[in-house]
Amino acid sequence: MTVPLAGPDFGSYAPDEVRWLLKDLSHVALEADIAERERRIQAGLAHYAETLPIEYQPDAAYRELFDKVLAATAGRLAHAVGTVTELLLAERGRDLTLVSLARAGTPVGILIRRWAQRHHGLDLPHYAVSIVRGRGIDFAALDYVTARHDPASVVFVDGWTGKGAIARELTAALAEYRAAAGPELSGDLAVLADPGYCVRTYGTRDDFLIASACLNSTVSGLVSRTVLNDTLIGAGEFHGAKFYAELAGEDASAVLLDTVAAEFGDRDAAVAAAGDILRSDRTPTWAGWESVEKVRAAYGISTVNYVKPGVGETTRVLLRRVPWRVLVREADAEEHAHIRMLAAARDVPVETVPDLAYSCMGLIKDLP
C-alpha cells in the first residue's frame, strides 16, 4: 500500500498543510560528493534523480542575508501568491485540489492554500508529488489523488519557471498518463513567477527572487529532493525522498511561510492583478527557451540542460551543482546579493551581460 507521509513524522510542515505522496528513504545513504555526482550524471552513468547532492548548509552571514531577503521581498511574494490564487479561483472555481511539484512547489502550494483559507474560507486539499526531468511524473501519486478527488479539480503548482523544462515535462507526462488509461488532468501549471513565458497561470512574469530558492531543505519542510531509483522504488510505489530531521535547528520553513502570510492583507490588489492577467494574452511564447539557446551557443555549452536561467535556478546551480560561471544583467543588483556571496564562496566568476533576457543565469561546468 502507498500511504501519504506527513509531519511531524516526515517533514516539518503541519499535517493539514500538505500530504507528501512519497516513500520515506530517510534511512538510506543517498548523498554523493557534488563534483563526483555531476561527473557521473554528465557521463551518462547515472540519472540526477538516483542520488542526492550533499545539502549545502550556509554560514551565519548567508543565513542573515536570507533573513534580510525574506523581509524585503515578503510583500511582493504575498502579492504574487494572492494574484495566482485569485486567478485560479476565478478560472477553475472553488473546488480545487492542489498538487505541488516537490520540493520547490510545496511551500508555494501551502501559501496558496493559506490565502484561499484566509480570504475565501476554503480548506483546500494539498499534496506534494515528484516529477523528474526525463522520467516524468509519479503515476502512483496521480492514481492516489484521482481516486479521492475529481480529476477536473487538480491544479499542479510549482515555484517558478526557468526555461520551461518542467512545464514541458508535465505536459508530456500527463499525456502519457492519459494514454495509460489514467484520467485526463490539466497541465496548466500554476507558478508564482513565470520569467520564461511558458505557462498561462502565474502571479508575475518578473524574474525576481523567491526566497525559498535561497536554501535547500531548510525552507522546504526539511525534505530532500525527490529520488527515483529502481533499487529503492518498487512497482506501484511512490517516488522517494528523505526527511532531514537532524537539521531542525536550522529550519526556516515556518519562518518563510509565516513571514509571507503576514503580508496577505490586500486582497483587492491581488484581485485587480488577476483580472489584468485574465484580460491579457497569456499564450506562452517560450521566449525564455529561445534566450537560453542563444547563451548556450555563445558560450559553447553542449546542452541547454547546463544553462539555468532566472534567480531561482541560478541559486540552485550554486547550491547543488558544479557551477562554471554566473551571468547577471546588472552587476550590483540587490536581489543578486546572495548569488554574489555564493559565487565568491565557490570561486565562481560573475560576468555582467547587460542585454541578458533574465536578470541572471547560472552555467553548469562541462566536466571531462
Short mmCIF file of C-alpha atoms in Angstrom, two decimals:
data_model
loop_
_atom_site.label_atom_id
_atom_site.label_comp_id
_atom_site.label_asym_id
_atom_site.label_seq_id
_atom_site.Cartn_x
_atom_site.Cartn_y
_atom_site.Cartn_z
CA MET A 1 0.00 0.00 0.00
CA THR A 2 1.08 3.56 -0.69
CA VAL A 3 0.05 6.00 2.02
CA PRO A 4 0.84 9.72 2.36
CA LEU A 5 3.54 10.99 4.67
CA ALA A 6 3.01 14.00 6.91
CA GLY A 7 4.70 15.97 9.64
CA PRO A 8 5.97 15.66 12.25
CA ASP A 9 6.93 12.10 11.32
CA PHE A 10 8.02 13.22 7.84
CA GLY A 11 8.85 16.87 7.23
CA SER A 12 8.35 19.87 9.46
CA TYR A 13 5.14 21.18 7.89
CA ALA A 14 1.90 20.63 9.81
CA PRO A 15 -0.10 17.63 8.56
CA ASP A 16 -3.04 19.81 7.47
CA GLU A 17 -0.72 21.94 5.28
CA VAL A 18 0.49 19.17 2.96
CA ARG A 19 0.48 15.41 2.48
CA TRP A 20 3.65 14.10 0.87
CA LEU A 21 2.95 11.34 -1.67
CA LEU A 22 6.47 9.98 -1.28
CA LYS A 23 8.29 6.93 0.06
CA ASP A 24 10.41 7.66 3.13
CA LEU A 25 14.07 6.98 2.30
CA SER A 26 15.48 8.78 5.33
CA HIS A 27 17.39 5.67 6.40
CA VAL A 28 19.25 5.33 3.07
CA ALA A 29 22.65 6.93 2.39
CA LEU A 30 21.95 8.66 -0.93
CA GLU A 31 24.15 11.76 -0.75
CA ALA A 32 27.19 11.92 -3.04
CA ASP A 33 30.05 14.38 -3.45
CA ILE A 34 28.76 17.15 -5.72
CA ALA A 35 31.65 17.04 -8.22
CA GLU A 36 31.68 13.24 -8.48
CA ARG A 37 27.90 13.14 -8.77
CA GLU A 38 27.97 15.76 -11.52
CA ARG A 39 30.69 13.86 -13.38
CA ARG A 40 28.64 10.63 -13.36
CA ILE A 41 25.49 12.43 -14.48
CA GLN A 42 27.27 14.18 -17.36
CA ALA A 43 28.95 10.94 -18.43
CA GLY A 44 25.58 9.23 -18.68
CA LEU A 45 26.48 6.79 -15.91
CA ALA A 46 23.70 7.95 -13.59
CA HIS A 47 20.50 9.97 -13.63
CA TYR A 48 20.34 13.01 -11.38
CA ALA A 49 17.28 11.62 -9.54
CA GLU A 50 19.01 8.39 -8.48
CA THR A 51 21.10 10.11 -5.80
CA LEU A 52 21.08 13.33 -3.80
CA PRO A 53 23.62 16.14 -3.58
CA ILE A 54 25.06 16.82 -0.16
CA GLU A 55 22.81 19.50 1.34
CA TYR A 56 24.60 22.85 1.44
CA GLN A 57 24.42 24.39 4.90
CA PRO A 58 25.09 28.15 4.75
CA ASP A 59 27.19 30.02 7.26
CA ALA A 60 25.79 32.65 9.62
CA ALA A 61 26.43 35.50 7.17
CA TYR A 62 24.43 33.80 4.42
CA ARG A 63 21.58 32.94 6.77
CA GLU A 64 21.49 36.59 7.87
CA LEU A 65 21.29 37.58 4.20
CA PHE A 66 18.39 35.15 3.71
CA ASP A 67 16.53 36.80 6.58
CA LYS A 68 17.07 40.23 5.01
CA VAL A 69 15.97 38.99 1.57
CA LEU A 70 12.83 37.43 3.01
CA ALA A 71 11.92 40.59 4.91
CA ALA A 72 12.48 42.73 1.81
CA THR A 73 10.51 40.52 -0.58
CA ALA A 74 7.69 39.15 1.61
CA GLY A 75 5.19 41.76 0.42
CA ARG A 76 5.97 41.09 -3.23
CA LEU A 77 5.75 37.35 -2.66
CA ALA A 78 2.42 37.73 -0.87
CA HIS A 79 1.04 39.76 -3.78
CA ALA A 80 2.15 37.07 -6.27
CA VAL A 81 0.56 34.35 -4.09
CA GLY A 82 -2.67 36.31 -3.93
CA THR A 83 -2.67 37.01 -7.65
CA VAL A 84 -2.18 33.41 -8.71
CA THR A 85 -4.72 32.17 -6.15
CA GLU A 86 -7.38 34.64 -7.26
CA LEU A 87 -6.61 33.73 -10.88
CA LEU A 88 -7.11 30.02 -10.11
CA LEU A 89 -10.36 30.61 -8.24
CA ALA A 90 -11.73 32.84 -10.99
CA GLU A 91 -10.85 30.45 -13.77
CA ARG A 92 -11.10 27.00 -12.18
CA GLY A 93 -13.70 27.52 -9.44
CA ARG A 94 -13.56 26.92 -5.69
CA ASP A 95 -13.28 23.12 -5.83
CA LEU A 96 -9.51 22.88 -6.19
CA THR A 97 -7.11 20.09 -5.30
CA LEU A 98 -3.59 21.47 -5.05
CA VAL A 99 -0.82 19.14 -6.23
CA SER A 100 2.56 20.77 -5.78
CA LEU A 101 5.70 19.55 -7.52
CA ALA A 102 8.10 18.57 -4.76
CA ARG A 103 10.01 20.19 -3.45
CA ALA A 104 10.12 23.77 -4.82
CA GLY A 105 6.38 23.82 -5.38
CA THR A 106 5.48 22.71 -1.86
CA PRO A 107 5.86 25.99 0.08
CA VAL A 108 4.02 27.76 -2.75
CA GLY A 109 1.17 25.25 -2.56
CA ILE A 110 0.94 25.85 1.20
CA LEU A 111 0.85 29.63 0.68
CA ILE A 112 -1.89 29.32 -1.98
CA ARG A 113 -3.83 27.13 0.45
CA ARG A 114 -3.40 29.70 3.24
CA TRP A 115 -4.59 32.56 1.00
CA ALA A 116 -7.68 30.60 -0.05
CA GLN A 117 -8.39 29.77 3.59
CA ARG A 118 -7.95 33.31 4.89
CA HIS A 119 -9.78 35.22 2.17
CA HIS A 120 -12.33 32.64 0.97
CA GLY A 121 -12.81 30.26 3.90
CA LEU A 122 -11.71 27.31 1.79
CA ASP A 123 -9.94 24.24 3.14
CA LEU A 124 -8.20 23.01 0.00
CA PRO A 125 -6.57 19.57 -0.04
CA HIS A 126 -2.86 19.78 -0.84
CA TYR A 127 -0.48 17.03 -1.89
CA ALA A 128 3.18 17.09 -2.90
CA VAL A 129 4.27 14.73 -5.68
CA SER A 130 7.50 14.01 -7.52
CA ILE A 131 8.28 14.90 -11.11
CA VAL A 132 11.65 14.02 -12.63
CA ARG A 133 13.08 15.57 -15.78
CA GLY A 134 13.42 12.84 -18.42
CA ARG A 135 11.35 10.34 -16.42
CA GLY A 136 8.02 12.04 -15.91
CA ILE A 137 5.63 12.40 -13.01
CA ASP A 138 4.82 9.82 -10.34
CA PHE A 139 1.86 7.83 -11.73
CA ALA A 140 1.26 6.10 -8.38
CA ALA A 141 0.82 9.51 -6.77
CA LEU A 142 -1.58 10.62 -9.51
CA ASP A 143 -3.58 7.42 -9.03
CA TYR A 144 -3.84 8.19 -5.31
CA VAL A 145 -5.07 11.75 -5.90
CA THR A 146 -7.53 10.98 -8.68
CA ALA A 147 -9.05 8.08 -6.73
CA ARG A 148 -10.02 10.57 -4.00
CA HIS A 149 -10.70 13.82 -5.84
CA ASP A 150 -12.35 14.96 -9.05
CA PRO A 151 -9.58 14.95 -11.71
CA ALA A 152 -11.00 18.23 -13.05
CA SER A 153 -10.19 19.88 -9.71
CA VAL A 154 -6.46 19.05 -9.80
CA VAL A 155 -4.11 22.03 -10.11
CA PHE A 156 -0.36 21.46 -10.40
CA VAL A 157 1.75 24.05 -8.56
CA ASP A 158 5.43 24.99 -8.76
CA GLY A 159 7.56 27.86 -7.51
CA TRP A 160 8.77 29.41 -10.75
CA THR A 161 9.72 28.63 -14.34
CA GLY A 162 13.24 28.75 -15.71
CA LYS A 163 13.41 27.87 -19.36
CA GLY A 164 10.28 25.73 -19.05
CA ALA A 165 11.73 22.21 -18.88
CA ILE A 166 9.41 21.09 -16.08
CA ALA A 167 6.37 22.66 -17.76
CA ARG A 168 7.17 20.61 -20.87
CA GLU A 169 7.85 17.51 -18.76
CA LEU A 170 4.48 17.87 -17.05
CA THR A 171 2.58 18.19 -20.33
CA ALA A 172 4.29 15.11 -21.80
CA ALA A 173 3.86 13.08 -18.61
CA LEU A 174 0.15 13.82 -18.31
CA ALA A 175 -0.37 12.80 -21.95
CA GLU A 176 1.43 9.53 -21.17
CA TYR A 177 -0.71 9.06 -18.05
CA ARG A 178 -3.89 9.55 -20.08
CA ALA A 179 -2.65 7.10 -22.73
CA ALA A 180 -2.10 4.54 -19.95
CA ALA A 181 -5.83 4.75 -19.10
CA GLY A 182 -5.47 7.40 -16.40
CA PRO A 183 -7.98 10.28 -16.20
CA GLU A 184 -7.34 13.49 -18.08
CA LEU A 185 -5.61 16.15 -15.96
CA SER A 186 -4.92 19.78 -16.79
CA GLY A 187 -1.26 20.52 -17.47
CA ASP A 188 -1.80 24.23 -16.87
CA LEU A 189 0.98 24.65 -14.30
CA ALA A 190 0.43 27.42 -11.73
CA VAL A 191 3.56 29.26 -10.55
CA LEU A 192 4.43 32.39 -8.60
CA ALA A 193 6.83 33.68 -11.26
CA ASP A 194 6.99 32.87 -14.97
CA PRO A 195 10.03 34.73 -16.37
CA GLY A 196 10.34 32.09 -19.09
CA TYR A 197 6.87 32.90 -20.54
CA CYS A 198 5.97 29.21 -20.61
CA VAL A 199 2.76 28.94 -18.54
CA ARG A 200 -0.65 30.66 -18.50
CA THR A 201 -1.23 30.82 -14.75
CA TYR A 202 1.20 32.93 -12.76
CA GLY A 203 1.50 35.65 -10.16
CA THR A 204 4.06 37.65 -12.15
CA ARG A 205 6.37 37.27 -15.11
CA ASP A 206 9.11 39.33 -13.46
CA ASP A 207 12.36 37.49 -12.74
CA PHE A 208 12.50 38.29 -9.05
CA LEU A 209 13.83 36.38 -6.07
CA ILE A 210 11.52 33.89 -4.39
CA ALA A 211 13.14 33.45 -1.00
CA SER A 212 12.52 29.70 -0.90
CA ALA A 213 15.16 29.35 -3.64
CA CYS A 214 17.86 30.67 -1.30
CA LEU A 215 18.14 27.49 0.78
CA ASN A 216 17.52 23.78 0.31
CA SER A 217 15.57 21.53 2.65
CA THR A 218 15.58 24.14 5.42
CA VAL A 219 12.94 26.17 3.56
CA SER A 220 11.13 23.10 2.24
CA GLY A 221 9.96 21.34 5.37
CA LEU A 222 13.34 19.58 5.84
CA VAL A 223 12.58 17.32 2.89
CA SER A 224 15.17 16.41 0.25
CA ARG A 225 14.84 16.49 -3.49
CA THR A 226 12.83 13.55 -4.76
CA VAL A 227 14.52 10.27 -5.66
CA LEU A 228 13.68 7.79 -8.40
CA ASN A 229 16.00 4.82 -8.09
CA ASP A 230 14.86 1.38 -9.27
CA THR A 231 16.76 -0.35 -6.47
CA LEU A 232 14.70 1.54 -3.87
CA ILE A 233 11.37 2.27 -5.55
CA GLY A 234 9.32 -0.77 -6.49
CA ALA A 235 6.45 -1.06 -8.96
CA GLY A 236 3.43 0.90 -7.77
CA GLU A 237 5.35 2.74 -5.06
CA PHE A 238 5.64 6.50 -4.74
CA HIS A 239 8.92 8.14 -5.67
CA GLY A 240 11.13 8.67 -2.61
CA ALA A 241 12.69 11.44 -0.52
CA LYS A 242 14.48 11.93 2.77
CA PHE A 243 13.47 13.81 5.90
CA TYR A 244 16.46 15.64 7.40
CA ALA A 245 15.20 15.72 10.97
CA GLU A 246 18.73 16.45 12.18
CA LEU A 247 18.52 19.92 10.60
CA ALA A 248 15.60 21.01 12.79
CA GLY A 249 17.77 23.63 14.49
CA GLU A 250 18.33 25.41 11.15
CA ASP A 251 14.80 25.02 9.82
CA ALA A 252 13.37 28.24 8.35
CA SER A 253 10.34 26.64 6.68
CA ALA A 254 7.76 28.04 9.10
CA VAL A 255 9.51 31.42 9.18
CA LEU A 256 9.22 31.68 5.40
CA LEU A 257 5.52 30.77 5.35
CA ASP A 258 4.54 32.94 8.31
CA THR A 259 6.51 35.97 7.10
CA VAL A 260 4.84 35.90 3.68
CA ALA A 261 1.39 35.07 5.06
CA ALA A 262 1.65 38.05 7.41
CA GLU A 263 1.55 40.25 4.27
CA PHE A 264 -1.73 38.74 2.98
CA GLY A 265 -3.82 41.80 3.83
CA ASP A 266 -4.51 43.40 0.44
CA ARG A 267 -6.92 41.12 -1.43
CA ASP A 268 -8.23 43.94 -3.68
CA ALA A 269 -4.80 44.45 -5.25
CA ALA A 270 -4.49 40.70 -5.93
CA VAL A 271 -7.99 40.56 -7.46
CA ALA A 272 -7.16 43.52 -9.70
CA ALA A 273 -3.85 41.97 -10.79
CA ALA A 274 -5.56 38.64 -11.52
CA GLY A 275 -8.16 40.48 -13.58
CA ASP A 276 -5.45 42.17 -15.61
CA ILE A 277 -3.85 38.80 -16.33
CA LEU A 278 -7.22 37.25 -17.26
CA ARG A 279 -7.81 40.03 -19.80
CA SER A 280 -4.31 39.78 -21.28
CA ASP A 281 -2.87 37.46 -23.90
CA ARG A 282 -1.40 34.73 -21.72
CA THR A 283 -0.30 32.45 -24.53
CA PRO A 284 3.13 31.02 -23.67
CA THR A 285 5.77 32.32 -26.08
CA TRP A 286 8.65 30.22 -24.69
CA ALA A 287 10.83 33.31 -25.07
CA GLY A 288 12.98 32.08 -22.21
CA TRP A 289 13.91 28.88 -24.01
CA GLU A 290 14.99 30.87 -27.06
CA SER A 291 17.25 33.10 -24.97
CA VAL A 292 18.79 30.05 -23.28
CA GLU A 293 19.62 28.58 -26.68
CA LYS A 294 21.43 31.80 -27.60
CA VAL A 295 23.52 31.71 -24.42
CA ARG A 296 24.29 28.02 -24.92
CA ALA A 297 25.60 28.70 -28.42
CA ALA A 298 27.51 31.84 -27.41
CA TYR A 299 29.38 30.07 -24.60
CA GLY A 300 29.94 26.78 -26.41
CA ILE A 301 27.88 24.76 -23.93
CA SER A 302 26.96 21.26 -25.04
CA THR A 303 23.31 21.20 -23.87
CA VAL A 304 20.62 23.61 -22.68
CA ASN A 305 20.40 21.46 -19.54
CA TYR A 306 23.60 23.20 -18.38
CA VAL A 307 22.08 26.68 -18.74
CA LYS A 308 19.85 27.56 -15.79
CA PRO A 309 18.05 30.89 -16.22
CA GLY A 310 16.47 33.08 -13.58
CA VAL A 311 17.24 33.96 -9.99
CA GLY A 312 15.88 30.74 -8.55
CA GLU A 313 17.64 28.41 -10.97
CA THR A 314 20.94 30.30 -10.69
CA THR A 315 20.76 29.93 -6.92
CA ARG A 316 20.17 26.19 -7.28
CA VAL A 317 23.23 25.82 -9.53
CA LEU A 318 25.40 27.42 -6.86
CA LEU A 319 23.86 25.37 -4.05
CA ARG A 320 23.96 21.88 -5.55
CA ARG A 321 25.66 21.63 -8.94
CA VAL A 322 29.18 22.34 -10.25
CA PRO A 323 28.91 25.95 -11.48
CA TRP A 324 31.14 27.30 -14.25
CA ARG A 325 30.09 30.96 -14.21
CA VAL A 326 27.19 33.23 -13.44
CA LEU A 327 25.79 35.82 -15.84
CA VAL A 328 23.96 38.86 -14.45
CA ARG A 329 22.17 41.72 -16.19
CA GLU A 330 23.17 44.25 -13.50
CA ALA A 331 26.45 43.94 -11.64
CA ASP A 332 25.21 45.19 -8.27
CA ALA A 333 21.50 44.30 -8.25
CA GLU A 334 20.31 43.95 -4.66
CA GLU A 335 18.36 40.76 -5.40
CA HIS A 336 21.62 39.11 -6.51
CA ALA A 337 23.46 39.72 -3.24
CA HIS A 338 23.04 36.11 -2.13
CA ILE A 339 24.17 34.90 -5.57
CA ARG A 340 27.33 37.01 -5.40
CA MET A 341 28.01 35.65 -1.91
CA LEU A 342 27.58 32.03 -3.03
CA ALA A 343 29.67 32.60 -6.17
CA ALA A 344 32.51 34.12 -4.15
CA ALA A 345 32.41 31.21 -1.69
CA ARG A 346 32.76 28.71 -4.55
CA ASP A 347 35.22 30.83 -6.58
CA VAL A 348 32.81 31.19 -9.50
CA PRO A 349 33.24 34.20 -11.81
CA VAL A 350 30.29 36.57 -12.20
CA GLU A 351 30.01 38.21 -15.62
CA THR A 352 27.81 41.21 -16.44
CA VAL A 353 25.75 40.85 -19.64
CA PRO A 354 23.53 43.97 -19.98
CA ASP A 355 21.18 42.52 -22.63
CA LEU A 356 20.50 39.25 -20.79
CA ALA A 357 16.86 38.16 -21.14
CA TYR A 358 16.71 37.10 -17.47
CA SER A 359 18.12 39.01 -14.53
CA CYS A 360 20.71 36.25 -14.16
CA MET A 361 21.74 32.80 -15.39
CA GLY A 362 23.83 30.03 -13.89
CA LEU A 363 26.03 27.97 -16.21
CA ILE A 364 26.99 24.44 -15.18
CA LYS A 365 30.54 23.31 -15.83
CA ASP A 366 31.10 20.73 -18.56
CA LEU A 367 33.21 18.15 -16.76
CA PRO A 368 35.80 15.95 -18.54
#
